[in-house]
Amino acid sequence: MESRVAVIGGGNMGYALGCSLVHKVLNKPEDLLIVERKGNRAEYILNALKCNVEQKINSRVREFGIIVVAVKPQEAEEALHELKEYIFERHIVISIMAGVPISFISDKLGGHERIVRCMPNLPGQIGVGITVYFGRYGFSAEDYVAVERVLSSMGAVLRVAEEDLIDGATAISGTGPGYMFYIIDSMVSAAVDLGFSYREAESMIAEFIKGSVELWLQSDLKPDTLLKMVASEGGTTEAALVVFNKHHLDEIIRDGIKAAYERAKKLIG
């Protein structure tokens, strides 16, 4: 049963997970069920993935050993209420709902214990993301293998020892791509101001970001050490850093991440 997966919610992340599962993990499309309320969206998913598609949570979910809840946090209570009727003790429930604690999920599912809470991110849509997850209790080593088999279809997987770290992951890796796109957009605009075409700016910035990350990963050096290697005294990097430090950019970044963390803890409220 654990080789079959039901996904509740066919939005961007639910659909992306479904695509990854069909193409990388499951033996056949029939091993996947996606529940999507919107008729047009449900039809699109059916045509694209050739998997099982339902517009309402119903008894069919009982045929699937792992149930992934991928609805918006604001829709959590209604979805879990509907799901409660069809949950067995053996089911593994994986939540990718930001800010929704396991205690809330368990309560709405009538005390169900086999629950994993996780936070994927946008690059997971193309299989290069990272998903951070926490499982409360009631899991065997084989269960964790089954969970990671599902989550690794979207990229790297990190298991943490405390549930509160999932809110932290939401503010770092979950929201992080948004921070990067914000910075990239600002840099593209700056490059255009300097006379580059938009396409030239995108190409240049994409390549130096990829190269910088690859150098960091291969060198085993910390970012601050690599920064010192680039920022020679009296040079152009130092000139930019003087401006960044003048405006306390490091504090702004920390404050932004803290705000994201606090919001994550309040989403279900």
PDB file of C-alpha atoms in Angstrom:
ATOM      1  CA  MET A   1       0.000   0.000   0.000  1.00  0.00           C
ATOM      2  CA  GLU A   2       2.906   2.377   0.787  1.00  0.00           C
ATOM      3  CA  SER A   3       3.864   2.178  -2.883  1.00  0.00           C
ATOM      4  CA  ARG A   4       0.646   4.030  -3.781  1.00  0.00           C
ATOM      5  CA  VAL A   5       0.186   7.730  -3.051  1.00  0.00           C
ATOM      6  CA  ALA A   6      -2.872   9.977  -2.795  1.00  0.00           C
ATOM      7  CA  VAL A   7      -2.390  13.747  -3.026  1.00  0.00           C
ATOM      8  CA  ILE A   8      -5.119  15.981  -1.619  1.00  0.00           C
ATOM      9  CA  GLY A   9      -4.914  19.217  -3.585  1.00  0.00           C
ATOM     10  CA  GLY A  10      -3.879  19.622  -7.202  1.00  0.00           C
ATOM     11  CA  GLY A  11      -2.441  23.133  -6.985  1.00  0.00           C
ATOM     12  CA  ASN A  12       1.102  24.039  -7.980  1.00  0.00           C
ATOM     13  CA  MET A  13       2.911  21.998  -5.338  1.00  0.00           C
ATOM     14  CA  GLY A  14       0.478  19.071  -5.316  1.00  0.00           C
ATOM     15  CA  TYR A  15       0.621  18.791  -9.087  1.00  0.00           C
ATOM     16  CA  ALA A  16       4.415  19.164  -9.121  1.00  0.00           C
ATOM     17  CA  LEU A  17       4.710  16.349  -6.590  1.00  0.00           C
ATOM     18  CA  GLY A  18       2.356  14.223  -8.674  1.00  0.00           C
ATOM     19  CA  CYS A  19       4.483  14.793 -11.782  1.00  0.00           C
ATOM     20  CA  SER A  20       7.664  13.838  -9.937  1.00  0.00           C
ATOM     21  CA  LEU A  21       6.080  10.712  -8.469  1.00  0.00           C
ATOM     22  CA  VAL A  22       4.737   9.508 -11.816  1.00  0.00           C
ATOM     23  CA  HIS A  23       8.014  10.106 -13.641  1.00  0.00           C
ATOM     24  CA  LYS A  24      10.501   9.017 -10.968  1.00  0.00           C
ATOM     25  CA  VAL A  25       8.987   6.866  -8.234  1.00  0.00           C
ATOM     26  CA  LEU A  26       5.721   5.073  -8.907  1.00  0.00           C
ATOM     27  CA  ASN A  27       5.509   1.938 -11.008  1.00  0.00           C
ATOM     28  CA  LYS A  28       2.558   3.232 -13.008  1.00  0.00           C
ATOM     29  CA  PRO A  29       0.276   6.320 -13.091  1.00  0.00           C
ATOM     30  CA  GLU A  30      -2.526   4.282 -11.541  1.00  0.00           C
ATOM     31  CA  ASP A  31      -0.507   4.226  -8.302  1.00  0.00           C
ATOM     32  CA  LEU A  32      -1.278   7.933  -7.890  1.00  0.00           C
ATOM     33  CA  LEU A  33      -4.545   9.607  -6.919  1.00  0.00           C
ATOM     34  CA  ILE A  34      -4.936  13.390  -6.988  1.00  0.00           C
ATOM     35  CA  VAL A  35      -8.004  15.012  -5.451  1.00  0.00           C
ATOM     36  CA  GLU A  36      -8.700  18.399  -7.053  1.00  0.00           C
ATOM     37  CA  ARG A  37     -11.990  20.229  -6.562  1.00  0.00           C
ATOM     38  CA  LYS A  38     -11.869  22.486  -9.616  1.00  0.00           C
ATOM     39  CA  GLY A  39     -13.268  20.721 -12.657  1.00  0.00           C
ATOM     40  CA  ASN A  40     -11.014  22.321 -15.272  1.00  0.00           C
ATOM     41  CA  ARG A  41      -7.920  21.725 -13.178  1.00  0.00           C
ATOM     42  CA  ALA A  42      -8.915  18.116 -12.476  1.00  0.00           C
ATOM     43  CA  GLU A  43      -9.387  17.483 -16.194  1.00  0.00           C
ATOM     44  CA  TYR A  44      -5.992  19.023 -16.947  1.00  0.00           C
ATOM     45  CA  ILE A  45      -4.286  16.770 -14.377  1.00  0.00           C
ATOM     46  CA  LEU A  46      -6.044  13.685 -15.736  1.00  0.00           C
ATOM     47  CA  ASN A  47      -4.930  14.426 -19.291  1.00  0.00           C
ATOM     48  CA  ALA A  48      -1.385  15.323 -18.263  1.00  0.00           C
ATOM     49  CA  LEU A  49      -0.594  12.491 -15.849  1.00  0.00           C
ATOM     50  CA  LYS A  50      -3.100   9.739 -16.745  1.00  0.00           C
ATOM     51  CA  CYS A  51      -3.445   9.057 -13.020  1.00  0.00           C
ATOM     52  CA  ASN A  52      -6.535   8.642 -10.858  1.00  0.00           C
ATOM     53  CA  VAL A  53      -8.309  11.971 -10.339  1.00  0.00           C
ATOM     54  CA  GLU A  54     -11.254  12.755  -8.081  1.00  0.00           C
ATOM     55  CA  GLN A  55     -12.959  16.064  -7.337  1.00  0.00           C
ATOM     56  CA  LYS A  56     -13.960  15.070  -3.803  1.00  0.00           C
ATOM     57  CA  ILE A  57     -12.221  13.202  -1.012  1.00  0.00           C
ATOM     58  CA  ASN A  58     -13.893   9.806  -0.925  1.00  0.00           C
ATOM     59  CA  SER A  59     -13.356   6.143  -0.072  1.00  0.00           C
ATOM     60  CA  ARG A  60     -10.819   5.709  -2.878  1.00  0.00           C
ATOM     61  CA  VAL A  61      -8.113   7.217  -0.663  1.00  0.00           C
ATOM     62  CA  ARG A  62      -8.282   4.019   1.409  1.00  0.00           C
ATOM     63  CA  GLU A  63      -6.544   2.233  -1.469  1.00  0.00           C
ATOM     64  CA  PHE A  64      -3.408   4.360  -1.041  1.00  0.00           C
ATOM     65  CA  GLY A  65      -0.917   3.867   1.783  1.00  0.00           C
ATOM     66  CA  ILE A  66       0.512   7.385   1.808  1.00  0.00           C
ATOM     67  CA  ILE A  67      -1.729  10.443   1.792  1.00  0.00           C
ATOM     68  CA  VAL A  68      -0.165  13.828   1.056  1.00  0.00           C
ATOM     69  CA  VAL A  69      -2.199  16.850   2.150  1.00  0.00           C
ATOM     70  CA  ALA A  70      -1.257  19.711  -0.180  1.00  0.00           C
ATOM     71  CA  VAL A  71      -4.035  22.251   0.302  1.00  0.00           C
ATOM     72  CA  LYS A  72      -3.626  25.863   1.433  1.00  0.00           C
ATOM     73  CA  PRO A  73      -3.333  26.324   5.219  1.00  0.00           C
ATOM     74  CA  GLN A  74      -6.639  28.199   5.222  1.00  0.00           C
ATOM     75  CA  GLU A  75      -8.313  25.114   3.729  1.00  0.00           C
ATOM     76  CA  ALA A  76      -6.722  22.674   6.177  1.00  0.00           C
ATOM     77  CA  GLU A  77      -9.614  22.249   8.600  1.00  0.00           C
ATOM     78  CA  GLU A  78     -12.192  21.501   5.907  1.00  0.00           C
ATOM     79  CA  ALA A  79      -9.928  19.088   4.024  1.00  0.00           C
ATOM     80  CA  LEU A  80      -8.903  17.206   7.162  1.00  0.00           C
ATOM     81  CA  HIS A  81     -12.517  16.981   8.315  1.00  0.00           C
ATOM     82  CA  GLU A  82     -13.441  15.332   5.014  1.00  0.00           C
ATOM     83  CA  LEU A  83     -10.403  13.057   5.108  1.00  0.00           C
ATOM     84  CA  LYS A  84     -11.029  11.836   8.663  1.00  0.00           C
ATOM     85  CA  GLU A  85     -13.733   9.394   7.568  1.00  0.00           C
ATOM     86  CA  TYR A  86     -11.365   7.508   5.271  1.00  0.00           C
ATOM     87  CA  ILE A  87      -8.179   7.350   7.361  1.00  0.00           C
ATOM     88  CA  PHE A  88      -6.973   4.020   8.740  1.00  0.00           C
ATOM     89  CA  GLU A  89      -4.353   3.613  11.470  1.00  0.00           C
ATOM     90  CA  ARG A  90      -1.839   2.248   8.947  1.00  0.00           C
ATOM     91  CA  HIS A  91      -2.008   5.343   6.725  1.00  0.00           C
ATOM     92  CA  ILE A  92       1.004   7.641   6.599  1.00  0.00           C
ATOM     93  CA  VAL A  93      -0.163  11.247   6.296  1.00  0.00           C
ATOM     94  CA  ILE A  94       2.336  13.755   4.894  1.00  0.00           C
ATOM     95  CA  SER A  95       1.446  17.425   5.260  1.00  0.00           C
ATOM     96  CA  ILE A  96       3.049  20.093   3.088  1.00  0.00           C
ATOM     97  CA  MET A  97       0.778  22.798   4.505  1.00  0.00           C
ATOM     98  CA  ALA A  98       2.863  25.721   5.772  1.00  0.00           C
ATOM     99  CA  GLY A  99       2.311  26.646   9.402  1.00  0.00           C
ATOM    100  CA  VAL A 100      -0.057  23.780  10.245  1.00  0.00           C
ATOM    101  CA  PRO A 101       1.229  21.843  13.296  1.00  0.00           C
ATOM    102  CA  ILE A 102       1.007  18.094  13.638  1.00  0.00           C
ATOM    103  CA  SER A 103      -1.155  18.459  16.765  1.00  0.00           C
ATOM    104  CA  PHE A 104      -3.791  20.309  14.718  1.00  0.00           C
ATOM    105  CA  ILE A 105      -3.707  17.694  11.955  1.00  0.00           C
ATOM    106  CA  SER A 106      -3.916  14.822  14.438  1.00  0.00           C
ATOM    107  CA  ASP A 107      -6.854  16.421  16.242  1.00  0.00           C
ATOM    108  CA  LYS A 108      -8.815  16.968  13.026  1.00  0.00           C
ATOM    109  CA  LEU A 109      -8.104  13.381  11.969  1.00  0.00           C
ATOM    110  CA  GLY A 110      -9.490  11.945  15.191  1.00  0.00           C
ATOM    111  CA  GLY A 111      -6.163  11.388  16.936  1.00  0.00           C
ATOM    112  CA  HIS A 112      -4.307   9.844  14.000  1.00  0.00           C
ATOM    113  CA  GLU A 113      -0.623   9.528  14.915  1.00  0.00           C
ATOM    114  CA  ARG A 114       1.311   8.554  11.784  1.00  0.00           C
ATOM    115  CA  ILE A 115       1.831  12.100  10.530  1.00  0.00           C
ATOM    116  CA  VAL A 116       4.799  13.741   8.850  1.00  0.00           C
ATOM    117  CA  ARG A 117       5.027  17.497   8.508  1.00  0.00           C
ATOM    118  CA  CYS A 118       7.315  18.887   5.842  1.00  0.00           C
ATOM    119  CA  MET A 119       8.274  22.002   3.927  1.00  0.00           C
ATOM    120  CA  PRO A 120       9.276  21.667   0.263  1.00  0.00           C
ATOM    121  CA  ASN A 121      10.209  24.607  -1.937  1.00  0.00           C
ATOM    122  CA  LEU A 122       9.582  25.921  -5.436  1.00  0.00           C
ATOM    123  CA  PRO A 123      12.625  24.315  -7.142  1.00  0.00           C
ATOM    124  CA  GLY A 124      11.092  20.989  -6.139  1.00  0.00           C
ATOM    125  CA  GLN A 125       8.796  21.490  -9.125  1.00  0.00           C
ATOM    126  CA  ILE A 126      11.747  20.543 -11.351  1.00  0.00           C
ATOM    127  CA  GLY A 127      13.300  18.027  -8.958  1.00  0.00           C
ATOM    128  CA  VAL A 128      16.090  20.239  -7.570  1.00  0.00           C
ATOM    129  CA  GLY A 129      14.476  21.506  -4.384  1.00  0.00           C
ATOM    130  CA  ILE A 130      14.951  20.554  -0.763  1.00  0.00           C
ATOM    131  CA  THR A 131      12.242  19.230   1.533  1.00  0.00           C
ATOM    132  CA  VAL A 132      12.708  19.457   5.295  1.00  0.00           C
ATOM    133  CA  TYR A 133      10.516  17.085   7.313  1.00  0.00           C
ATOM    134  CA  PHE A 134       9.665  15.917  10.816  1.00  0.00           C
ATOM    135  CA  GLY A 135       7.824  12.787  11.931  1.00  0.00           C
ATOM    136  CA  ARG A 136       6.334  12.806  15.420  1.00  0.00           C
ATOM    137  CA  TYR A 137       6.243   9.138  16.401  1.00  0.00           C
ATOM    138  CA  GLY A 138       4.886   5.752  15.415  1.00  0.00           C
ATOM    139  CA  PHE A 139       7.236   5.295  12.463  1.00  0.00           C
ATOM    140  CA  SER A 140       9.503   2.368  11.697  1.00  0.00           C
ATOM    141  CA  ALA A 141      12.709   2.592   9.683  1.00  0.00           C
ATOM    142  CA  GLU A 142      10.753   1.203   6.731  1.00  0.00           C
ATOM    143  CA  ASP A 143       8.155   3.956   7.124  1.00  0.00           C
ATOM    144  CA  TYR A 144      10.831   6.633   6.909  1.00  0.00           C
ATOM    145  CA  VAL A 145      12.201   4.984   3.788  1.00  0.00           C
ATOM    146  CA  ALA A 146       8.713   5.171   2.252  1.00  0.00           C
ATOM    147  CA  VAL A 147       8.330   8.828   3.263  1.00  0.00           C
ATOM    148  CA  GLU A 148      11.707   9.811   1.837  1.00  0.00           C
ATOM    149  CA  ARG A 149      10.974   7.887  -1.341  1.00  0.00           C
ATOM    150  CA  VAL A 150       8.049  10.242  -1.910  1.00  0.00           C
ATOM    151  CA  LEU A 151       9.758  13.453  -0.819  1.00  0.00           C
ATOM    152  CA  SER A 152      13.042  12.794  -2.637  1.00  0.00           C
ATOM    153  CA  SER A 153      11.179  12.876  -5.944  1.00  0.00           C
ATOM    154  CA  MET A 154      11.359  16.680  -5.551  1.00  0.00           C
ATOM    155  CA  GLY A 155      15.071  16.812  -4.703  1.00  0.00           C
ATOM    156  CA  ALA A 156      17.128  16.650  -1.515  1.00  0.00           C
ATOM    157  CA  VAL A 157      15.559  15.617   1.805  1.00  0.00           C
ATOM    158  CA  LEU A 158      16.487  16.705   5.334  1.00  0.00           C
ATOM    159  CA  ARG A 159      14.936  15.115   8.418  1.00  0.00           C
ATOM    160  CA  VAL A 160      14.961  17.256  11.579  1.00  0.00           C
ATOM    161  CA  ALA A 161      14.537  16.290  15.228  1.00  0.00           C
ATOM    162  CA  GLU A 162      12.106  19.035  16.302  1.00  0.00           C
ATOM    163  CA  GLU A 163       8.840  20.151  14.735  1.00  0.00           C
ATOM    164  CA  ASP A 164       9.550  23.827  15.416  1.00  0.00           C
ATOM    165  CA  LEU A 165      12.377  23.584  12.884  1.00  0.00           C
ATOM    166  CA  ILE A 166       9.757  23.130  10.160  1.00  0.00           C
ATOM    167  CA  ASP A 167       8.626  26.708  10.755  1.00  0.00           C
ATOM    168  CA  GLY A 168      12.289  27.676  10.591  1.00  0.00           C
ATOM    169  CA  ALA A 169      12.685  25.783   7.333  1.00  0.00           C
ATOM    170  CA  THR A 170       9.620  27.579   5.993  1.00  0.00           C
ATOM    171  CA  ALA A 171      11.392  30.893   6.601  1.00  0.00           C
ATOM    172  CA  ILE A 172      14.725  29.698   5.151  1.00  0.00           C
ATOM    173  CA  SER A 173      14.456  27.069   2.422  1.00  0.00           C
ATOM    174  CA  GLY A 174      10.713  27.286   1.824  1.00  0.00           C
ATOM    175  CA  THR A 175      10.634  31.043   1.336  1.00  0.00           C
ATOM    176  CA  GLY A 176      14.284  31.332   0.313  1.00  0.00           C
ATOM    177  CA  PRO A 177      13.720  31.055  -3.443  1.00  0.00           C
ATOM    178  CA  GLY A 178      11.526  34.150  -3.170  1.00  0.00           C
ATOM    179  CA  TYR A 179      14.377  36.053  -1.526  1.00  0.00           C
ATOM    180  CA  MET A 180      16.713  34.969  -4.290  1.00  0.00           C
ATOM    181  CA  PHE A 181      14.322  36.028  -7.038  1.00  0.00           C
ATOM    182  CA  TYR A 182      13.943  39.412  -5.322  1.00  0.00           C
ATOM    183  CA  ILE A 183      17.716  39.888  -5.305  1.00  0.00           C
ATOM    184  CA  ILE A 184      18.074  38.587  -8.862  1.00  0.00           C
ATOM    185  CA  ASP A 185      15.393  40.972 -10.098  1.00  0.00           C
ATOM    186  CA  SER A 186      17.196  43.902  -8.459  1.00  0.00           C
ATOM    187  CA  MET A 187      20.511  42.860 -10.007  1.00  0.00           C
ATOM    188  CA  VAL A 188      18.971  42.472 -13.461  1.00  0.00           C
ATOM    189  CA  SER A 189      17.553  45.988 -13.179  1.00  0.00           C
ATOM    190  CA  ALA A 190      20.964  47.309 -12.121  1.00  0.00           C
ATOM    191  CA  ALA A 191      22.637  45.592 -15.082  1.00  0.00           C
ATOM    192  CA  VAL A 192      20.097  47.073 -17.489  1.00  0.00           C
ATOM    193  CA  ASP A 193      20.785  50.507 -15.976  1.00  0.00           C
ATOM    194  CA  LEU A 194      24.466  49.956 -16.837  1.00  0.00           C
ATOM    195  CA  GLY A 195      23.628  49.343 -20.493  1.00  0.00           C
ATOM    196  CA  PHE A 196      23.192  45.577 -20.789  1.00  0.00           C
ATOM    197  CA  SER A 197      20.156  44.154 -22.547  1.00  0.00           C
ATOM    198  CA  TYR A 198      17.677  42.273 -20.366  1.00  0.00           C
ATOM    199  CA  ARG A 199      18.739  38.956 -21.924  1.00  0.00           C
ATOM    200  CA  GLU A 200      22.423  39.710 -21.410  1.00  0.00           C
ATOM    201  CA  ALA A 201      21.758  40.657 -17.797  1.00  0.00           C
ATOM    202  CA  GLU A 202      19.816  37.456 -17.108  1.00  0.00           C
ATOM    203  CA  SER A 203      22.484  35.260 -18.683  1.00  0.00           C
ATOM    204  CA  MET A 204      25.347  36.937 -16.836  1.00  0.00           C
ATOM    205  CA  ILE A 205      23.632  36.846 -13.451  1.00  0.00           C
ATOM    206  CA  ALA A 206      22.354  33.271 -13.791  1.00  0.00           C
ATOM    207  CA  GLU A 207      25.837  32.004 -14.628  1.00  0.00           C
ATOM    208  CA  PHE A 208      27.658  33.782 -11.819  1.00  0.00           C
ATOM    209  CA  ILE A 209      25.075  32.587  -9.293  1.00  0.00           C
ATOM    210  CA  LYS A 210      25.410  28.976 -10.455  1.00  0.00           C
ATOM    211  CA  GLY A 211      29.188  29.269 -10.445  1.00  0.00           C
ATOM    212  CA  SER A 212      29.324  30.873  -6.997  1.00  0.00           C
ATOM    213  CA  VAL A 213      27.144  28.160  -5.446  1.00  0.00           C
ATOM    214  CA  GLU A 214      29.141  25.396  -7.130  1.00  0.00           C
ATOM    215  CA  LEU A 215      32.427  26.913  -5.897  1.00  0.00           C
ATOM    216  CA  TRP A 216      31.028  27.109  -2.368  1.00  0.00           C
ATOM    217  CA  LEU A 217      29.902  23.473  -2.450  1.00  0.00           C
ATOM    218  CA  GLN A 218      33.152  22.148  -3.912  1.00  0.00           C
ATOM    219  CA  SER A 219      35.584  24.221  -1.855  1.00  0.00           C
ATOM    220  CA  ASP A 220      34.405  23.297   1.670  1.00  0.00           C
ATOM    221  CA  LEU A 221      35.034  26.943   2.578  1.00  0.00           C
ATOM    222  CA  LYS A 222      32.545  29.053   4.513  1.00  0.00           C
ATOM    223  CA  PRO A 223      30.801  31.911   2.671  1.00  0.00           C
ATOM    224  CA  ASP A 224      32.587  34.574   4.716  1.00  0.00           C
ATOM    225  CA  THR A 225      35.955  33.091   3.710  1.00  0.00           C
ATOM    226  CA  LEU A 226      34.996  33.104   0.038  1.00  0.00           C
ATOM    227  CA  LEU A 227      33.780  36.681   0.423  1.00  0.00           C
ATOM    228  CA  LYS A 228      37.197  37.752   1.704  1.00  0.00           C
ATOM    229  CA  MET A 229      38.797  36.116  -1.343  1.00  0.00           C
ATOM    230  CA  VAL A 230      36.709  38.343  -3.629  1.00  0.00           C
ATOM    231  CA  ALA A 231      36.736  41.575  -1.622  1.00  0.00           C
ATOM    232  CA  SER A 232      40.269  42.884  -2.123  1.00  0.00           C
ATOM    233  CA  GLU A 233      41.152  46.111  -0.333  1.00  0.00           C
ATOM    234  CA  GLY A 234      40.186  49.174  -2.331  1.00  0.00           C
ATOM    235  CA  GLY A 235      38.450  47.076  -4.990  1.00  0.00           C
ATOM    236  CA  THR A 236      34.990  47.090  -6.521  1.00  0.00           C
ATOM    237  CA  THR A 237      33.535  44.400  -4.242  1.00  0.00           C
ATOM    238  CA  GLU A 238      34.646  46.348  -1.190  1.00  0.00           C
ATOM    239  CA  ALA A 239      32.994  49.480  -2.591  1.00  0.00           C
ATOM    240  CA  ALA A 240      29.672  47.640  -2.862  1.00  0.00           C
ATOM    241  CA  LEU A 241      30.058  46.102   0.608  1.00  0.00           C
ATOM    242  CA  VAL A 242      30.578  49.545   2.132  1.00  0.00           C
ATOM    243  CA  VAL A 243      27.145  50.550   0.815  1.00  0.00           C
ATOM    244  CA  PHE A 244      25.534  47.277   1.946  1.00  0.00           C
ATOM    245  CA  ASN A 245      26.987  47.646   5.445  1.00  0.00           C
ATOM    246  CA  LYS A 246      25.977  51.305   5.627  1.00  0.00           C
ATOM    247  CA  HIS A 247      22.364  50.232   5.168  1.00  0.00           C
ATOM    248  CA  HIS A 248      22.778  47.193   7.464  1.00  0.00           C
ATOM    249  CA  LEU A 249      21.799  44.722   4.752  1.00  0.00           C
ATOM    250  CA  ASP A 250      22.711  41.740   6.947  1.00  0.00           C
ATOM    251  CA  GLU A 251      20.265  42.914   9.620  1.00  0.00           C
ATOM    252  CA  ILE A 252      17.567  43.539   7.016  1.00  0.00           C
ATOM    253  CA  ILE A 253      17.933  39.957   5.769  1.00  0.00           C
ATOM    254  CA  ARG A 254      17.765  38.543   9.303  1.00  0.00           C
ATOM    255  CA  ASP A 255      14.723  40.672  10.122  1.00  0.00           C
ATOM    256  CA  GLY A 256      12.986  39.523   6.940  1.00  0.00           C
ATOM    257  CA  ILE A 257      13.610  35.869   7.755  1.00  0.00           C
ATOM    258  CA  LYS A 258      12.388  36.396  11.319  1.00  0.00           C
ATOM    259  CA  ALA A 259       9.189  37.993   9.975  1.00  0.00           C
ATOM    260  CA  ALA A 260       8.656  34.992   7.689  1.00  0.00           C
ATOM    261  CA  TYR A 261       9.189  32.646  10.651  1.00  0.00           C
ATOM    262  CA  GLU A 262       6.668  34.481  12.821  1.00  0.00           C
ATOM    263  CA  ARG A 263       4.131  34.494   9.992  1.00  0.00           C
ATOM    264  CA  ALA A 264       4.605  30.744   9.481  1.00  0.00           C
ATOM    265  CA  LYS A 265       3.683  30.135  13.119  1.00  0.00           C
ATOM    266  CA  LYS A 266       0.455  32.121  12.711  1.00  0.00           C
ATOM    267  CA  LEU A 267      -0.814  30.829   9.356  1.00  0.00           C
ATOM    268  CA  ILE A 268      -3.325  28.404  10.784  1.00  0.00           C
ATOM    269  CA  GLY A 269      -4.693  31.100  13.106  1.00  0.00           C
TER     270      GLY A 269
END
